[in-house]
Amino acid sequence: MGEFKVHRVRFFNYVPSGIRCVAYNNQSNRLAVSRTDGTVEIYNLSANYFQEKFFPGHESRATEALCWAKGQRLFSAGLNGEIIEYDLQALDIKYSMDAFGGPIWSMAASPSGSQLLVGCEDGSVKLFQINPDKIQFERNFDRQKSRILSLSWHPSGTHIAAGSIDYISVFDIKSGSAVHKMLVDRQYMGVSKRKCIIWGVAFLSDGTVISVDSAGKVQFWDSATGTLVKTHLVANADVQSIAVSDQEDSFVVGTAEGTVFHFQLVSVTSNSSEKQWVRTKPFQHHTHDVRTVAHSPTALISGGTDTHLVIRPLMEKVEVKNYDAALRKITFPHRRLISCSKKRQLLLFQFSHHLDLWRLGSTVATGKTSGKFLVPGKHGDTLPLSKDADHLLQLKTKVSKMPACLRSAVQIMFSEDSTKLFVASNQGSLHILRLLEGSFKHLHTFQAQSGTVESMCLLAVSPDGNWLAASGTSAGVHVYSVKRLKLHCTVPAYNFPVTALAIAPKTNNLVIAHSDQQIFEYSIPDKQYTEWSRAIQKQGFHHHWLQRDTPITHIGFHPKRPAHILLHDAYMFCIIDKSLPLPNDKTLLYNPLPPTNESDVIRRRTAHAFKISKKYKPLLFMDLLDEGTLVAVERPLDDIIAQLPPPIKKKKFGT
Amino acid sequence: MVQLRPRASRAPASASAMVDEGQPASEEAEHGLLLGQPSSGAAAEPLEEDGDGDDDLDDEAPEELTFASAQAEARAEERRVRETARRDKTLLKEKRKRREELFIEQKKRKLLPDTVLQKLTTASQTNIKKSPGKLKEDKSQKKNEECEKGNESKKVKEKIQSIGQNKSYLARRLKDQDLRDSRQQAAKAFIQNSLYGPGTNRTTVNKFLSLNNKRLPVKKAAAQFLNNGWGTQKKQNAKRFKRRWMVRKMKTSKK
């Protein structure tokens, strides 16, 4: 492999925002996650929990509630008083409708999926009808005294439970009036000064209403009589979220201490038919408040202020006990946020509202680095960027007029010689623009093939400037010839989304990494898979390789050695040497012994193509600058935690 | 014997008076003069005429004027006066008419054409019946209701801007925007207070990260041991004093 000097970069101040709401869609097995800064992400849970879609956020759109409706439609509501529908094909916002009730605190879709209920700041509950193109206001229910913080439909769609401050009301849908008003006890650790906020309610089909409040209680109410049935004191802090499974035999609650409790309906004795709710499992995977939970048929999903998304499959519900039943914790982004200019040794960091450009310092023997801050505005060699629909980088400030077709782009890429700009728009078409001094000249547009843009679009351009590869349609990766301005070939479609794309410098091989950790190598001039790719597909990857949690986000190449491919994910980086033999399942994937200590015999026996190092983690980016230098951008977890809001105080014995 | 002029009937006088109510007084006065003192009038005229014209012939008998001629003269004069009055009146009327027309034109220029107004009034009626959620412009509904009550031209103009014949812009009332912002601020303050306010059991990040360090077999220091924000004013004063002292030292050592 050789020796490299490594620039270890730790000054990328990446702090993700906390998770505010989570909504699980059963039919498509997808999870919608909204964060406190308004971004909405959609994870495909069946594609190895890969983040498929991403809607960038805005402070004015801080979401407080998220829900799926019939027909895969996603709605969110926030403190600006508007209900927003998202267009999942064009990765844009379809429309936003003001509910005229002040800030919206909660939203729930009816069990049939055709009606939407919204709880507002002024105490009113509003009913909206979901039409095929828009939503329409139907009517107001009786107005309550204080803000409606949580809502839940009865599975039959006849009643609603609404949690407010110090009380819970049960409404009848037909009449629109409150049938019962159940007062909640304020007592919190023996003191009853603070108001009791009902953070979540759930309505079961037998008429039980489950409420979780800020005094740490989980209470069961009977909605027919309006009385309290049972109280469970679960935590010393707020219990902030509740989610019930579809079969109504288990539910999960999340507390402000970071603990997630699983309640199950268990029979009292082994052969009796009487059942009761029992708190079965506590999970401590979070350090800060767990503000939202969701219950899928096989897993418990939780997310909170500490920005992790934790998916805990339940062992009794999982059929096959393999690696799929392991805990998944998604902390780092699944897209590449950093790009590197190799010739000029510049790094571009993408934040949610601005870009930072840094120059790497020259290295001394110790291998440390020092960075100087530069004014953004220079573009380096290749700058792939995915931007939000609001603004177009700092390029806009340089150029006076933008062509009208470029409304909102999903990805931008420069060519190797910086004369051409490739833009993938959210309508599914690909534009090529020539960059001149201070102006654009539109060269060509590749229209979308039949079928819509479904996932994040990735672009890759070959170093000699002839080929452009674009993923994103369900038809596979398209390769376009830039010289002749037409479609050259299409890599056959694979059922898992693409996480990284790159084209090798001399051989023009397209290397594709998918979310299930498969890697394909496709030769563009020959229009077929390479020999090495066929060999490894035949043998199959090592099972440790396939059991990695995080997707590969960047692929790089060595300028002098065409047999080497450099890949990385969040916890390892790997150089694949195509000339060496492939490992089978019996060999060790992660070679622990350093090469200098081994004797020749052992080295020959255990040497295989995958050279993996776990020295630098958690990695956000790794690339080869030149022949002897690597740059690794790390983001230690402690640095992120240091910038989060304060957690609840926990008393530990001996401190 | 002086022949008395027969009393002219009151009918023409009344008719003229009816025609011109504005100046009955002067006419009647004149008529009164003519009627009341016919003899003096009749007698006066020839006397005046004689007096004016005849300076040369002193002792000639005054000309004899018949009553008919005098009457005719009087009538002519009456007619003249009536006609001037009528002319004045018509002139005034015309002037007033012209002024009113001018005003109407000006008003029309301010208003929009009738077709647009009609469209708007029907549109506003239907808009109020429909749901508030239908309108994209958020405050235009409230404005509609206000406009229905008082339909002045200026308010109609505002309504036009908000409903929008062409939907290329969106008009917002700033007063309502302040209300929205204040409500949003209140909501954010509520959530901040309920999660992180007084009464919640929160700890600092430093203490949270140091908790593990305290329970290790070899106890370590806290994650952020130094508090750099302590005594900033004192440190600044010390720095300034040190600079000044150094300068003084340099000066004295040079001497």
mmCIF file of N, CA and C in Angstrom, chain A residues 32-72:
data_model
loop_
_atom_site.group_PDB
_atom_site.id
_atom_site.type_symbol
_atom_site.label_atom_id
_atom_site.label_comp_id
_atom_site.label_asym_id
_atom_site.label_seq_id
_atom_site.Cartn_x
_atom_site.Cartn_y
_atom_site.Cartn_z
ATOM 1 N N ALA A 32 -40.248 9.127 7.995
ATOM 2 C CA ALA A 32 -40.021 10.552 7.769
ATOM 3 C C ALA A 32 -39.556 11.159 9.082
ATOM 4 N N VAL A 33 -38.466 11.886 9.033
ATOM 5 C CA VAL A 33 -37.883 12.462 10.238
ATOM 6 C C VAL A 33 -37.780 13.958 10.039
ATOM 7 N N SER A 34 -38.295 14.734 10.985
ATOM 8 C CA SER A 34 -38.128 16.176 10.851
ATOM 9 C C SER A 34 -37.296 16.679 12.022
ATOM 10 N N ARG A 35 -36.457 17.657 11.734
ATOM 11 C CA ARG A 35 -35.532 18.169 12.745
ATOM 12 C C ARG A 35 -35.936 19.550 13.197
ATOM 13 N N THR A 36 -35.258 20.060 14.208
ATOM 14 C CA THR A 36 -35.672 21.332 14.792
ATOM 15 C C THR A 36 -35.407 22.502 13.865
ATOM 16 N N ASP A 37 -34.510 22.356 12.883
ATOM 17 C CA ASP A 37 -34.298 23.479 11.972
ATOM 18 C C ASP A 37 -35.186 23.383 10.749
ATOM 19 N N GLY A 38 -36.108 22.432 10.733
ATOM 20 C CA GLY A 38 -37.066 22.372 9.641
ATOM 21 C C GLY A 38 -36.731 21.393 8.544
ATOM 22 N N THR A 39 -35.560 20.738 8.599
ATOM 23 C CA THR A 39 -35.269 19.774 7.530
ATOM 24 C C THR A 39 -36.105 18.517 7.740
ATOM 25 N N VAL A 40 -36.497 17.925 6.642
ATOM 26 C CA VAL A 40 -37.249 16.675 6.693
ATOM 27 C C VAL A 40 -36.449 15.657 5.905
ATOM 28 N N GLU A 41 -36.200 14.517 6.525
ATOM 29 C CA GLU A 41 -35.448 13.472 5.839
ATOM 30 C C GLU A 41 -36.317 12.233 5.753
ATOM 31 N N ILE A 42 -36.136 11.498 4.684
ATOM 32 C CA ILE A 42 -36.932 10.284 4.522
ATOM 33 C C ILE A 42 -35.964 9.123 4.428
ATOM 34 N N TYR A 43 -36.136 8.170 5.318
ATOM 35 C CA TYR A 43 -35.269 6.995 5.361
ATOM 36 C C TYR A 43 -36.024 5.796 4.818
ATOM 37 N N ASN A 44 -35.349 5.011 4.031
ATOM 38 C CA ASN A 44 -35.940 3.801 3.497
ATOM 39 C C ASN A 44 -35.471 2.668 4.399
ATOM 40 N N LEU A 45 -36.366 2.167 5.253
ATOM 41 C CA LEU A 45 -35.929 1.198 6.247
ATOM 42 C C LEU A 45 -35.613 -0.157 5.635
ATOM 43 N N SER A 46 -36.163 -0.461 4.480
ATOM 44 C CA SER A 46 -35.863 -1.753 3.893
ATOM 45 C C SER A 46 -34.583 -1.722 3.075
ATOM 46 N N ALA A 47 -34.097 -0.545 2.738
ATOM 47 C CA ALA A 47 -32.843 -0.448 1.984
ATOM 48 C C ALA A 47 -31.707 -0.176 2.925
ATOM 49 N N ASN A 48 -31.610 -0.983 3.955
ATOM 50 C CA ASN A 48 -30.543 -0.830 4.931
ATOM 51 C C ASN A 48 -30.553 0.532 5.605
ATOM 52 N N TYR A 49 -31.719 1.077 5.869
ATOM 53 C CA TYR A 49 -31.896 2.320 6.622
ATOM 54 C C TYR A 49 -31.125 3.462 5.981
ATOM 55 N N PHE A 50 -31.279 3.565 4.690
ATOM 56 C CA PHE A 50 -30.547 4.595 3.960
ATOM 57 C C PHE A 50 -31.401 5.844 3.843
ATOM 58 N N GLN A 51 -30.771 7.003 3.970
ATOM 59 C CA GLN A 51 -31.505 8.267 3.858
ATOM 60 C C GLN A 51 -31.707 8.576 2.384
ATOM 61 N N GLU A 52 -32.949 8.412 1.953
ATOM 62 C CA GLU A 52 -33.221 8.560 0.518
ATOM 63 C C GLU A 52 -33.402 9.981 0.109
ATOM 64 N N LYS A 53 -34.268 10.683 0.831
ATOM 65 C CA LYS A 53 -34.652 12.009 0.387
ATOM 66 C C LYS A 53 -34.396 13.018 1.482
ATOM 67 N N PHE A 54 -34.249 14.232 1.058
ATOM 68 C CA PHE A 54 -33.826 15.258 1.992
ATOM 69 C C PHE A 54 -34.474 16.569 1.579
ATOM 70 N N PHE A 55 -35.233 17.163 2.477
ATOM 71 C CA PHE A 55 -35.808 18.471 2.213
ATOM 72 C C PHE A 55 -35.116 19.454 3.116
ATOM 73 N N PRO A 56 -34.363 20.391 2.582
ATOM 74 C CA PRO A 56 -33.673 21.336 3.465
ATOM 75 C C PRO A 56 -34.657 22.240 4.186
ATOM 76 N N GLY A 57 -34.263 22.706 5.330
ATOM 77 C CA GLY A 57 -35.197 23.404 6.196
ATOM 78 C C GLY A 57 -34.939 24.881 6.273
ATOM 79 N N HIS A 58 -35.816 25.535 6.976
ATOM 80 C CA HIS A 58 -35.769 26.978 7.128
ATOM 81 C C HIS A 58 -36.273 27.280 8.527
ATOM 82 N N GLU A 59 -35.751 28.332 9.183
ATOM 83 C CA GLU A 59 -36.164 28.562 10.577
ATOM 84 C C GLU A 59 -37.639 28.835 10.689
ATOM 85 N N SER A 60 -38.203 29.479 9.664
ATOM 86 C CA SER A 60 -39.613 29.823 9.769
ATOM 87 C C SER A 60 -40.493 28.592 9.666
ATOM 88 N N ARG A 61 -39.918 27.477 9.221
ATOM 89 C CA ARG A 61 -40.748 26.284 9.026
ATOM 90 C C ARG A 61 -40.489 25.248 10.109
ATOM 91 N N ALA A 62 -40.195 25.701 11.308
ATOM 92 C CA ALA A 62 -39.901 24.743 12.378
ATOM 93 C C ALA A 62 -41.095 23.843 12.588
ATOM 94 N N THR A 63 -40.906 22.541 12.371
ATOM 95 C CA THR A 63 -42.056 21.645 12.430
ATOM 96 C C THR A 63 -42.303 21.193 13.854
ATOM 97 N N GLU A 64 -43.581 21.042 14.183
ATOM 98 C CA GLU A 64 -43.974 20.484 15.461
ATOM 99 C C GLU A 64 -44.701 19.168 15.294
ATOM 100 N N ALA A 65 -45.183 18.891 14.113
ATOM 101 C CA ALA A 65 -45.930 17.649 13.894
ATOM 102 C C ALA A 65 -45.745 17.204 12.459
ATOM 103 N N LEU A 66 -45.727 15.890 12.291
ATOM 104 C CA LEU A 66 -45.478 15.293 10.978
ATOM 105 C C LEU A 66 -46.399 14.102 10.855
ATOM 106 N N CYS A 67 -47.032 13.929 9.704
ATOM 107 C CA CYS A 67 -47.843 12.716 9.596
ATOM 108 C C CYS A 67 -47.991 12.317 8.127
ATOM 109 N N TRP A 68 -48.191 11.043 7.907
ATOM 110 C CA TRP A 68 -48.446 10.500 6.577
ATOM 111 C C TRP A 68 -49.952 10.366 6.395
ATOM 112 N N ALA A 69 -50.402 10.615 5.186
ATOM 113 C CA ALA A 69 -51.822 10.431 4.894
ATOM 114 C C ALA A 69 -51.950 9.396 3.783
ATOM 115 N N LYS A 70 -53.181 9.191 3.371
ATOM 116 C CA LYS A 70 -53.433 8.147 2.388
ATOM 117 C C LYS A 70 -52.712 8.464 1.085
ATOM 118 N N GLY A 71 -52.141 7.454 0.485
ATOM 119 C CA GLY A 71 -51.517 7.683 -0.804
ATOM 120 C C GLY A 71 -50.114 8.230 -0.713
ATOM 121 N N GLN A 72 -49.395 7.941 0.345
ATOM 122 C CA GLN A 72 -47.997 8.349 0.483
ATOM 123 C C GLN A 72 -47.846 9.862 0.444
#
